[in-house]
Short mmCIF file of N, CA and C in Angstrom, two decimals:
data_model
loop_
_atom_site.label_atom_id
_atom_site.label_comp_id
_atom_site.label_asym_id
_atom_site.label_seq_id
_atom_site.Cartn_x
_atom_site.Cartn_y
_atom_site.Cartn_z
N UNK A 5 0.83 -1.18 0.00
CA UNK A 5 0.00 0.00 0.00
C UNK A 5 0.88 1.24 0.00
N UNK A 6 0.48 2.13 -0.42
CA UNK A 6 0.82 3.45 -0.44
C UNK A 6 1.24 3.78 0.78
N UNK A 7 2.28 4.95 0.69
CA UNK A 7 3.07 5.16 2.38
C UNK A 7 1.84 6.40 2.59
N UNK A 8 1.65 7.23 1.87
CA UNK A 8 0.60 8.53 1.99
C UNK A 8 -0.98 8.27 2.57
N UNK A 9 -1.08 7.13 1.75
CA UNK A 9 -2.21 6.32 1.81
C UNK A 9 -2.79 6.13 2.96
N UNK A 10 -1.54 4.82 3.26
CA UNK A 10 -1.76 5.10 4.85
C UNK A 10 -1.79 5.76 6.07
N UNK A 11 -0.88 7.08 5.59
CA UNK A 11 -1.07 8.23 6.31
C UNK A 11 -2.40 8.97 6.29
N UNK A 12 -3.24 8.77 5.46
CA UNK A 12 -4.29 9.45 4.93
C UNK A 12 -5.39 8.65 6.48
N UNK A 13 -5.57 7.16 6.29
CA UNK A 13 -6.53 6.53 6.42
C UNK A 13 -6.01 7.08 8.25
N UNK A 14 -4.48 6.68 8.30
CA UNK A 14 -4.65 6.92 9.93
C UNK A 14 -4.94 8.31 10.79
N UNK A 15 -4.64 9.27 9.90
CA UNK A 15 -5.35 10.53 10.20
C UNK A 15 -6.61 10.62 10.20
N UNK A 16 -7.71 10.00 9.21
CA UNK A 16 -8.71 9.41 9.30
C UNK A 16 -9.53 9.63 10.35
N UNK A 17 -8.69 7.85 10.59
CA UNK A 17 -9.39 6.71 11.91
C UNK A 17 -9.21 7.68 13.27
N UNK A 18 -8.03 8.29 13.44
CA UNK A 18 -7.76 9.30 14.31
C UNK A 18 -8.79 10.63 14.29
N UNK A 19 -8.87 11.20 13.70
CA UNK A 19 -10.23 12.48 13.56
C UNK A 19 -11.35 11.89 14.14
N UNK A 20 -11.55 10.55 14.01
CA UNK A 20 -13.05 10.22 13.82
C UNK A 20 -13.18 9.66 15.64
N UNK A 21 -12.21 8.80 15.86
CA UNK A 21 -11.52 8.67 17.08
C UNK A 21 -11.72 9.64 18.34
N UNK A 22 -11.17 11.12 17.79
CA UNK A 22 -11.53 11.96 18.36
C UNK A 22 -12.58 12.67 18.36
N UNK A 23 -13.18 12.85 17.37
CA UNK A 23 -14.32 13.20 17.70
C UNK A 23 -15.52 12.45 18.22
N UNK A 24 -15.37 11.25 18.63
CA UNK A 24 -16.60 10.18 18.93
C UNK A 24 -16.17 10.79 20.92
N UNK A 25 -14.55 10.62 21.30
CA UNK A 25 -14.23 11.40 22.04
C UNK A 25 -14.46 12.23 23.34
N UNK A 26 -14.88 13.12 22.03
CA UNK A 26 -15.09 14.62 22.57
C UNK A 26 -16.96 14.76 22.89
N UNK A 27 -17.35 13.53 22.21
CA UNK A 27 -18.90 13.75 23.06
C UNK A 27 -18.92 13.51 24.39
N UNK A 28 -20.01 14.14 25.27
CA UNK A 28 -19.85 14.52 26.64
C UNK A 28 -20.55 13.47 26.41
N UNK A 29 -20.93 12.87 28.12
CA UNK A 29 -21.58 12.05 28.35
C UNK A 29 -22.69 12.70 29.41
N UNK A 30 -23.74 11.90 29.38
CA UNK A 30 -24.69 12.76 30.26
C UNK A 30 -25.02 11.79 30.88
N UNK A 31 -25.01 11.62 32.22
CA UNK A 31 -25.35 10.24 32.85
C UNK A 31 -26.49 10.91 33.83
N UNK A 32 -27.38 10.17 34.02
CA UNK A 32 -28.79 10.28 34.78
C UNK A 32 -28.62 8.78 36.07
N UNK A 33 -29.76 9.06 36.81
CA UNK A 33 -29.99 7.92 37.14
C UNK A 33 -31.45 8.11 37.85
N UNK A 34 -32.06 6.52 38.07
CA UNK A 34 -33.74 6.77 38.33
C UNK A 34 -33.73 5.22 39.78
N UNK A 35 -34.51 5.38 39.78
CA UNK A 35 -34.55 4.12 41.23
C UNK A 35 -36.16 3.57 40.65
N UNK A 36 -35.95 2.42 40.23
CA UNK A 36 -37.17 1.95 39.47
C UNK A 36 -38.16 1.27 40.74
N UNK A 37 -37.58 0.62 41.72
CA UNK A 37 -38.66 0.52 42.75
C UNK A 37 -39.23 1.54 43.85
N UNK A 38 -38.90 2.61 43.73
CA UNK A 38 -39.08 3.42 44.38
C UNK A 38 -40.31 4.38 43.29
N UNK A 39 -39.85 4.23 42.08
CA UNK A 39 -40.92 4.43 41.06
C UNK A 39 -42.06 4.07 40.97
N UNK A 40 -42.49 2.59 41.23
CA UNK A 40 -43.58 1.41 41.10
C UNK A 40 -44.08 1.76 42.29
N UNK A 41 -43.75 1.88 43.23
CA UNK A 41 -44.20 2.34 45.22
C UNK A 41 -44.88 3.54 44.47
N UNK A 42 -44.59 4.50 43.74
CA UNK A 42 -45.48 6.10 44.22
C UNK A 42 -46.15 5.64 42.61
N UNK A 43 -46.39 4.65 41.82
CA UNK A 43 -47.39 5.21 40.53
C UNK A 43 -48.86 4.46 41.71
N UNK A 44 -49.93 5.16 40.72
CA UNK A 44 -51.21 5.29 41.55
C UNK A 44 -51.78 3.49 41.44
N UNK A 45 -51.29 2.67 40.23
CA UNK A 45 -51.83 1.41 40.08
C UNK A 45 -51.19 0.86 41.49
N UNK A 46 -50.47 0.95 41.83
CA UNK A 46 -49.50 -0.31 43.00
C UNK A 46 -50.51 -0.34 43.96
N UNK A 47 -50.96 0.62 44.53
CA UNK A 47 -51.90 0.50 45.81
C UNK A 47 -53.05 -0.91 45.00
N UNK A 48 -54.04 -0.72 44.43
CA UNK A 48 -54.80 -1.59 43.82
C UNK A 48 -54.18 -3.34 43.18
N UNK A 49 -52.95 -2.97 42.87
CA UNK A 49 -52.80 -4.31 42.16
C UNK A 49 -52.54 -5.01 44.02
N UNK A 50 -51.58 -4.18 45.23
CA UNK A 50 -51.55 -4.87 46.21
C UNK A 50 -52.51 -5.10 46.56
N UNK A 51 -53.77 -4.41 46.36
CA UNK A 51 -55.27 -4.92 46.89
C UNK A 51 -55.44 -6.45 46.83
N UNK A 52 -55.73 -6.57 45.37
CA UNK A 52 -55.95 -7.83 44.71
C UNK A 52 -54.63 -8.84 45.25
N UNK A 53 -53.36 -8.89 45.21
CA UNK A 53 -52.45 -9.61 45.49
C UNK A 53 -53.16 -9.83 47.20
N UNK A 54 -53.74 -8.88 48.07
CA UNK A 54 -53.74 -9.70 49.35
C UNK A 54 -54.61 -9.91 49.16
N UNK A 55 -55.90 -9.43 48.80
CA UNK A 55 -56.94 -10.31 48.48
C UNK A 55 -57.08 -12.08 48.01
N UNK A 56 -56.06 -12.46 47.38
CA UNK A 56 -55.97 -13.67 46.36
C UNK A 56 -54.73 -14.43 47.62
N UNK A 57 -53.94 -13.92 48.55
CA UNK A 57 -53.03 -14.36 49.45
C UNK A 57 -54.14 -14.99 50.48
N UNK A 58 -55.10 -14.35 50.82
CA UNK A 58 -55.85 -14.42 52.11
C UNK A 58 -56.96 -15.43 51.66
N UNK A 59 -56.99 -15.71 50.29
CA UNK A 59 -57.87 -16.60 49.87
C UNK A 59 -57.22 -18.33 49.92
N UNK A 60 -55.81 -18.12 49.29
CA UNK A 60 -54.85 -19.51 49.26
C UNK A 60 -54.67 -19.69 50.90
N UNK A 61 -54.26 -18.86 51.75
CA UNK A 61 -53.84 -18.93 52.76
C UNK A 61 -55.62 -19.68 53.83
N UNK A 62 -56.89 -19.29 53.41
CA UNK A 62 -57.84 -19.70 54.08
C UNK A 62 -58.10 -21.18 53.61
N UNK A 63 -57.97 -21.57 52.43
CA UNK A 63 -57.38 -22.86 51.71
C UNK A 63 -56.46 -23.78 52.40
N UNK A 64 -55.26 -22.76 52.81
CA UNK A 64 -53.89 -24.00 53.36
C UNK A 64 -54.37 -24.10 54.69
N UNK A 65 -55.00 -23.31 55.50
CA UNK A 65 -55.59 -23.27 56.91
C UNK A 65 -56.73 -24.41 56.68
N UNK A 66 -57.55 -24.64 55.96
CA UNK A 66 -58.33 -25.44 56.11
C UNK A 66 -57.82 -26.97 56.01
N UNK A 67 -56.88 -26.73 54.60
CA UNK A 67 -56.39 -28.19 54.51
C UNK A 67 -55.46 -28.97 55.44
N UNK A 68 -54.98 -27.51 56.23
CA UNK A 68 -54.12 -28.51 57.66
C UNK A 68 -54.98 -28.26 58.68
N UNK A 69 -56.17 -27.83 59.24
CA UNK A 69 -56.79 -28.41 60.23
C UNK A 69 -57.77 -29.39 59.91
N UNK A 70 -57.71 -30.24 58.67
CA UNK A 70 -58.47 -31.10 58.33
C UNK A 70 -57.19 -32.42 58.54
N UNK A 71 -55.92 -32.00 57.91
CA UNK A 71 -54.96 -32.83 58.30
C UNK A 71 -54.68 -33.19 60.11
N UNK A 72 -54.70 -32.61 59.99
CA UNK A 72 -54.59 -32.27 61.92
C UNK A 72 -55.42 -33.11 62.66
N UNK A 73 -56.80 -32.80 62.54
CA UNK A 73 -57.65 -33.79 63.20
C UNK A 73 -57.47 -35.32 62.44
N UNK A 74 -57.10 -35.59 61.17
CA UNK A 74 -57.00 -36.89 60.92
C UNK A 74 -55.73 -37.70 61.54
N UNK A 75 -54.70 -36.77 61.81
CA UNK A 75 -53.46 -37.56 62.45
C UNK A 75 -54.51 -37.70 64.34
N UNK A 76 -55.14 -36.45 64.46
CA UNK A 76 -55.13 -36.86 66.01
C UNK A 76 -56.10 -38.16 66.04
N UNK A 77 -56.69 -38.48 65.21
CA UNK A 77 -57.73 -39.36 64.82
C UNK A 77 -56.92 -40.87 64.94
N UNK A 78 -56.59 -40.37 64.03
CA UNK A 78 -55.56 -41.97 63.50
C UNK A 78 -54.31 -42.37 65.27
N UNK A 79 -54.34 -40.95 65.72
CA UNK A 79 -53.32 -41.29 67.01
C UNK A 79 -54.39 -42.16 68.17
N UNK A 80 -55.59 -42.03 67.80
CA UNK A 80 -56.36 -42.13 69.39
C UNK A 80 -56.65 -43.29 69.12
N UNK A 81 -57.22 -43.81 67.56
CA UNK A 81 -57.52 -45.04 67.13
C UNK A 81 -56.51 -46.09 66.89
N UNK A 82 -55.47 -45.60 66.19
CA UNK A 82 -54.38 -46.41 65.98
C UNK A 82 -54.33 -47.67 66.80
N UNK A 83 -54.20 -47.63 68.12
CA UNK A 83 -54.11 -49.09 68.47
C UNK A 83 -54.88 -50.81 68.51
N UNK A 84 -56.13 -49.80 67.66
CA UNK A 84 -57.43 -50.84 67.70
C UNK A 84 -57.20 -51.61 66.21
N UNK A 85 -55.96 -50.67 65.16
CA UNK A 85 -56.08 -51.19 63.61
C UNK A 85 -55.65 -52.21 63.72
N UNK A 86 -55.90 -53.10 62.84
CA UNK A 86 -54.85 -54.17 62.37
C UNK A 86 -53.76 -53.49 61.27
N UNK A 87 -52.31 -54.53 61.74
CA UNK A 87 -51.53 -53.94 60.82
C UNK A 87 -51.55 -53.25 59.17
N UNK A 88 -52.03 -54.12 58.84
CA UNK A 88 -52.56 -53.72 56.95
C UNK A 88 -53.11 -52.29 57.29
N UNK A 89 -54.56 -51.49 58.04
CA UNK A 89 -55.35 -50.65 57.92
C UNK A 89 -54.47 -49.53 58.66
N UNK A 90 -53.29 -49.95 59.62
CA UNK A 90 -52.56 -49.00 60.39
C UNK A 90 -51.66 -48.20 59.41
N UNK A 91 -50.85 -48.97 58.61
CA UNK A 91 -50.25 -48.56 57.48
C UNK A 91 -50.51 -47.79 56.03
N UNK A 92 -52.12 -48.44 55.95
CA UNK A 92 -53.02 -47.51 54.67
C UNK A 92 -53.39 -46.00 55.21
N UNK A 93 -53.49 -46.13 56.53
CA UNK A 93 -53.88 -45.10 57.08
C UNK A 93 -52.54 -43.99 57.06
N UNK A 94 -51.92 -44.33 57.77
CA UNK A 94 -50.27 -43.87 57.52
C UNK A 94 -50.14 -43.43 56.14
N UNK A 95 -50.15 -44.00 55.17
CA UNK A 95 -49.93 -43.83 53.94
C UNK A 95 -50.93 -42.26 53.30
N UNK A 96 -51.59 -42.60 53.57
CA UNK A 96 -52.74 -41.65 53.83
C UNK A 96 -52.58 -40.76 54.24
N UNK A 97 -52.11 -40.27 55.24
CA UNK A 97 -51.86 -39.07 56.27
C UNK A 97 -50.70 -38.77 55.42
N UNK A 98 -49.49 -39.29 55.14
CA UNK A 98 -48.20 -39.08 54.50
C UNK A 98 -48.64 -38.48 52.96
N UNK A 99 -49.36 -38.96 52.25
CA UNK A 99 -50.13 -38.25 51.01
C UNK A 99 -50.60 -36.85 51.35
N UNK A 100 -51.53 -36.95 52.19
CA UNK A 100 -52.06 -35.73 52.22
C UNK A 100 -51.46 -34.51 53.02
N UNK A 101 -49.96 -34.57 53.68
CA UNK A 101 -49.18 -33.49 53.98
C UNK A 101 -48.57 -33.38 52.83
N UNK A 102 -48.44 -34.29 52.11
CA UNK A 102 -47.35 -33.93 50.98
C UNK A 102 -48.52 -32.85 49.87
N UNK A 103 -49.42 -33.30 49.60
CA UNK A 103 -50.74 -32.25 48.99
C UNK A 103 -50.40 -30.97 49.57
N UNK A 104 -50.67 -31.12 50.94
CA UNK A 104 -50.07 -30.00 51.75
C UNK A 104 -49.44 -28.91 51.48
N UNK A 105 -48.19 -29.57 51.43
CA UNK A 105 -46.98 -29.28 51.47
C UNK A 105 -46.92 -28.34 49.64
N UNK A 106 -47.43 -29.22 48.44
CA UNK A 106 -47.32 -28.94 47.16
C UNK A 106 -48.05 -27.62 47.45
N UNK A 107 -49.78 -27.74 47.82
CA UNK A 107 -50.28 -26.73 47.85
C UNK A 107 -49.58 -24.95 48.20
N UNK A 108 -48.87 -25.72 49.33
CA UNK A 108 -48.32 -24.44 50.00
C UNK A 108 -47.20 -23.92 48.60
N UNK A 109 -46.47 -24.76 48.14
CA UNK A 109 -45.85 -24.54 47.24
C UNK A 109 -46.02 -23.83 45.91
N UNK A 110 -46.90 -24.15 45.59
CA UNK A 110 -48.17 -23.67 44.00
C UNK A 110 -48.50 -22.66 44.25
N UNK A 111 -49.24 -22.55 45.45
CA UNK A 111 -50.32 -20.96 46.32
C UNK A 111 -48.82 -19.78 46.26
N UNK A 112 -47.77 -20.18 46.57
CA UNK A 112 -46.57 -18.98 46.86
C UNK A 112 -45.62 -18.33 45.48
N UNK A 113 -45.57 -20.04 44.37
CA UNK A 113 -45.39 -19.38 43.25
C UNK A 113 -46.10 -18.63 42.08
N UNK A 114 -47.47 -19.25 42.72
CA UNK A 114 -48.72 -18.36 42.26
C UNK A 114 -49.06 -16.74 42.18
N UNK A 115 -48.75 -17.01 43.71
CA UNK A 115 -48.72 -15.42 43.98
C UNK A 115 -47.66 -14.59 43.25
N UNK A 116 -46.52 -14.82 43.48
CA UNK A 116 -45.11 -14.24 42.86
C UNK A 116 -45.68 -14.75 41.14
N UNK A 117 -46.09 -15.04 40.83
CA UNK A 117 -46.13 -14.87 39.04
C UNK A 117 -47.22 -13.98 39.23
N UNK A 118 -48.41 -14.13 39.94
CA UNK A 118 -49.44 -12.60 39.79
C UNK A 118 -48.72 -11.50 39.69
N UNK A 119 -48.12 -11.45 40.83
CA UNK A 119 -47.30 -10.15 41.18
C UNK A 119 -46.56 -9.69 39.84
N UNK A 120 -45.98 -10.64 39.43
CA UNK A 120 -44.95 -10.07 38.29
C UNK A 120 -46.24 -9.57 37.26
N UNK A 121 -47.45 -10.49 37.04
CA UNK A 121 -48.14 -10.46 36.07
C UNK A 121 -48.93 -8.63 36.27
N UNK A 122 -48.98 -8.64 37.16
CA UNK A 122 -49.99 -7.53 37.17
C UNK A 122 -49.00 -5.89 37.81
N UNK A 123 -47.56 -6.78 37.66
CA UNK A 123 -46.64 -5.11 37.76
C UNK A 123 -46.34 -4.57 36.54
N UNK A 124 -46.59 -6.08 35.59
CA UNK A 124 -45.46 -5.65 34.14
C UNK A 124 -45.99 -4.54 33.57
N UNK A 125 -47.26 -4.03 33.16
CA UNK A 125 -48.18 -2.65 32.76
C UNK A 125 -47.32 -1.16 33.41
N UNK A 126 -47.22 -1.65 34.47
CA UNK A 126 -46.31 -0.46 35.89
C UNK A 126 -44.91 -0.55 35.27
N UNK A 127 -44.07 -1.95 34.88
CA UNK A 127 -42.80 -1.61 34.45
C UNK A 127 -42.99 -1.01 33.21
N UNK A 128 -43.61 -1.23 32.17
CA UNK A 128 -43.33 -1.23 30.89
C UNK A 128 -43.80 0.66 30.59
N UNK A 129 -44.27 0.94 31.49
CA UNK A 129 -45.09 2.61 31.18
C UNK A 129 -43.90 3.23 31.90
N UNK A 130 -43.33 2.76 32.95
CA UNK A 130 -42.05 3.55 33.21
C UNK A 130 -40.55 3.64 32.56
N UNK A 131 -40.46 2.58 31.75
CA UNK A 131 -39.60 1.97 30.84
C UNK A 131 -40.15 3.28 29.52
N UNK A 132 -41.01 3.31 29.18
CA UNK A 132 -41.24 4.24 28.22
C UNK A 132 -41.09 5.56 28.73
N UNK A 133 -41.89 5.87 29.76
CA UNK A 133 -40.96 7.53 30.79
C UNK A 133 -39.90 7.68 30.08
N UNK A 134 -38.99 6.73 31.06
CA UNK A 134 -37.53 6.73 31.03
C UNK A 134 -37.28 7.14 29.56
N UNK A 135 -37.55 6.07 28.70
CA UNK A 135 -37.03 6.66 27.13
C UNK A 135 -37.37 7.48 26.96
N UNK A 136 -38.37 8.20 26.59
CA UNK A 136 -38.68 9.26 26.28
C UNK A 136 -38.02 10.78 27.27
N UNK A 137 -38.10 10.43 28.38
CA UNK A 137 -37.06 11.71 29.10
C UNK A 137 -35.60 11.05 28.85
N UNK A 138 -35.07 10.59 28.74
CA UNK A 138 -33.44 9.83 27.94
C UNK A 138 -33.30 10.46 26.84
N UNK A 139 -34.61 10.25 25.63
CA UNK A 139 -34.51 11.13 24.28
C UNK A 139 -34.51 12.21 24.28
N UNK A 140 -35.50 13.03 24.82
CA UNK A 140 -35.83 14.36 25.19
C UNK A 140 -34.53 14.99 25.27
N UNK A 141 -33.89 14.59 26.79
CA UNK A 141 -32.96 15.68 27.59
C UNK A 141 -31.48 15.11 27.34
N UNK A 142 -31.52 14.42 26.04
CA UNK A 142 -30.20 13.50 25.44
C UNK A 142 -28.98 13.04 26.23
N UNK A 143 -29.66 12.17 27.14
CA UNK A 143 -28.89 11.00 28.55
C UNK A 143 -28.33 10.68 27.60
N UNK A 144 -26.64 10.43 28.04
CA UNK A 144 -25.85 8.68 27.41
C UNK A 144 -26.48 7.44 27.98
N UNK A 145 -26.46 7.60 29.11
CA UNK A 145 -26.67 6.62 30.25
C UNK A 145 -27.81 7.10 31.57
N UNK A 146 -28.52 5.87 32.11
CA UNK A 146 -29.23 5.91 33.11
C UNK A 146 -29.12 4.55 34.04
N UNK A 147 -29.06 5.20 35.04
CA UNK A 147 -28.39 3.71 35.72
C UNK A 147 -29.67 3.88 36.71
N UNK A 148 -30.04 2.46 36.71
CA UNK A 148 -31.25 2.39 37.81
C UNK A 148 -30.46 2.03 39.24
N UNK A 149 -30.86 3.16 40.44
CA UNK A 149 -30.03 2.66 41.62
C UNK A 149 -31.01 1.45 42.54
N UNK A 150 -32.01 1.40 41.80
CA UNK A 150 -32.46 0.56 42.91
C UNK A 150 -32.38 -1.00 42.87
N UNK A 151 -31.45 -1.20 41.42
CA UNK A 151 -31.61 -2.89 41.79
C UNK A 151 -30.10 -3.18 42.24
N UNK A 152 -28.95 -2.04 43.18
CA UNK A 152 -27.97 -2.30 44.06
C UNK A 152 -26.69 -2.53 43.22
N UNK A 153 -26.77 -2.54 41.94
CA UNK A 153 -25.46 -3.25 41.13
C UNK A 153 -24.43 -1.63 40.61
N UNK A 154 -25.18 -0.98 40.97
CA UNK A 154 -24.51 0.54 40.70
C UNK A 154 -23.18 0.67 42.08
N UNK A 155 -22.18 0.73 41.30
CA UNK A 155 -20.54 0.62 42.56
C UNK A 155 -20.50 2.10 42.49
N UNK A 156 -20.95 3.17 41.71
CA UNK A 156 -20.39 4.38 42.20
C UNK A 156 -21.66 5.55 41.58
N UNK A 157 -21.61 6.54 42.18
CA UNK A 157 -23.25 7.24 41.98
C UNK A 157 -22.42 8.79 42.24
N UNK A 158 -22.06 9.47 40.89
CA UNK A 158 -21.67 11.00 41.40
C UNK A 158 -22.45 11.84 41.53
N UNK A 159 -22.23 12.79 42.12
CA UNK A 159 -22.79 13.73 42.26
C UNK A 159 -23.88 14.69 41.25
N UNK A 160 -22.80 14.21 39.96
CA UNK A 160 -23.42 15.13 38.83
C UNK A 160 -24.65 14.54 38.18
N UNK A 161 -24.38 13.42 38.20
CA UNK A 161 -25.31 12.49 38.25
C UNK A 161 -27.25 13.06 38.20
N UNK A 162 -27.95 13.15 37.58
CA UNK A 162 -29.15 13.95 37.75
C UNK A 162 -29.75 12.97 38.19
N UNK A 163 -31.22 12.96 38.81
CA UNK A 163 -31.94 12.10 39.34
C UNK A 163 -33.07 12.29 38.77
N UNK A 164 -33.83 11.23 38.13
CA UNK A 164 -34.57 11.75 36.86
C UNK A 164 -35.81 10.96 37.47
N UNK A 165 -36.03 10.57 38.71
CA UNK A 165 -37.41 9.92 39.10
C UNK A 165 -38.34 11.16 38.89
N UNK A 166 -37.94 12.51 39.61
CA UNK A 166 -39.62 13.33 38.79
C UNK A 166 -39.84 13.73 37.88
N UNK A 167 -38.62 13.64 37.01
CA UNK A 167 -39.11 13.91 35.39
C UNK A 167 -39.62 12.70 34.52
N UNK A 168 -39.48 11.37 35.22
CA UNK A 168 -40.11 10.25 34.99
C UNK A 168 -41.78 10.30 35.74
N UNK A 169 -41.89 10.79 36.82
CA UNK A 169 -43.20 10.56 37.11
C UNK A 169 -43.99 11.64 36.73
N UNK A 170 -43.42 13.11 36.06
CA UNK A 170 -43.97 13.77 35.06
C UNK A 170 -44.52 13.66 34.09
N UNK A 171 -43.33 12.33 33.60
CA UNK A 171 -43.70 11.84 32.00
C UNK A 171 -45.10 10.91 31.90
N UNK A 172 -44.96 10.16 33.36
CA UNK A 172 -45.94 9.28 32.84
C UNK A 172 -47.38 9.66 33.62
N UNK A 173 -47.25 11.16 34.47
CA UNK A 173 -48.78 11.76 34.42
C UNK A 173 -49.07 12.47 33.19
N UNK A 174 -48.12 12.47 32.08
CA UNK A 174 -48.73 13.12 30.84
C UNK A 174 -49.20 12.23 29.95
N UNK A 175 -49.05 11.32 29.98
CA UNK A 175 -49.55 10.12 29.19
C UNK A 175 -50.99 9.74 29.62
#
């Protein structure tokens, strides 16, 4: 290749280098759970979330004081079974904590997928905020402080939660 040539291209790559550079950076930052706490849906969707908790939970209360009296049952009777009916019975009681036990299990991941199900409307309208005040007031960067992974937070740093909860009472 050409000796000029290449002088050409690396002056270039260098100009361009520098000028990518010399753009400032504008860094923001927003606290997204602290966001979801003050929009007006959260109060209501927690309605329904304890509403639907207090319903599984009157469910798991029933199904262990129904368990409950059958063990005290099986304790008072037990000595009158014959072996075979002592053991079906056993078997029995051992089934139905494990029901129990699933129930309690299902009812808690239940809840936690509602929860996600009925925040995502709340994330996704603040997610658009955010962009739109990002585009607007031409952020490089926005670092959310509230999910803890942020190691350093300056000063200059703007805090853009009320120009986010601006954005999305204009919508």
């Amino acid at each position: 290749m050409n000796p000029k040539l290449n002088f050409l291209v690396v002056v270039l790559l260098l100009s361009f280098c520098t000028a990518f550079s010399q753009e400032t950076l504008k860094v923001g930052h927003v606290n997204i759970p602290e966001l979801v706490q003050q929009m007006p849906e959260t109060d209501s969707i927690q309605a329904v979330l304890n509403k639907e908790a207090k319903e599984m939970e009157a469910m798991y209360s029933e199904m262990l004081g129904e368990h409950e009296k059958n063990v005290q049952k099986f304790e008072n009777e037990s000595s009158s079974y014959s072996e075979f009916v002592r053991k079906t019975k056993e078997a029995e009681l051992m089934e139905s904590a494990g029901k129990i036990q699933q129930f309690h299990q299902n009812a808690t991941q239940q809840l936690q997928k509602r929860n996600v199900e009925l925040l995502q409307p709340v994330y996704q309208k603040i997610n658009e905020a955010i962009s739109q005040v990002a585009g607007r007031d031409n952020f490089t960067y926005i670092l959310d402080l509230g999910n803890g992974a942020v190691v350093f937070h300056a000063e200059h740093s703007q805090d853009l939660n009320p120009l986010v909860l601006a954005e999305i009472k204009k919508q």
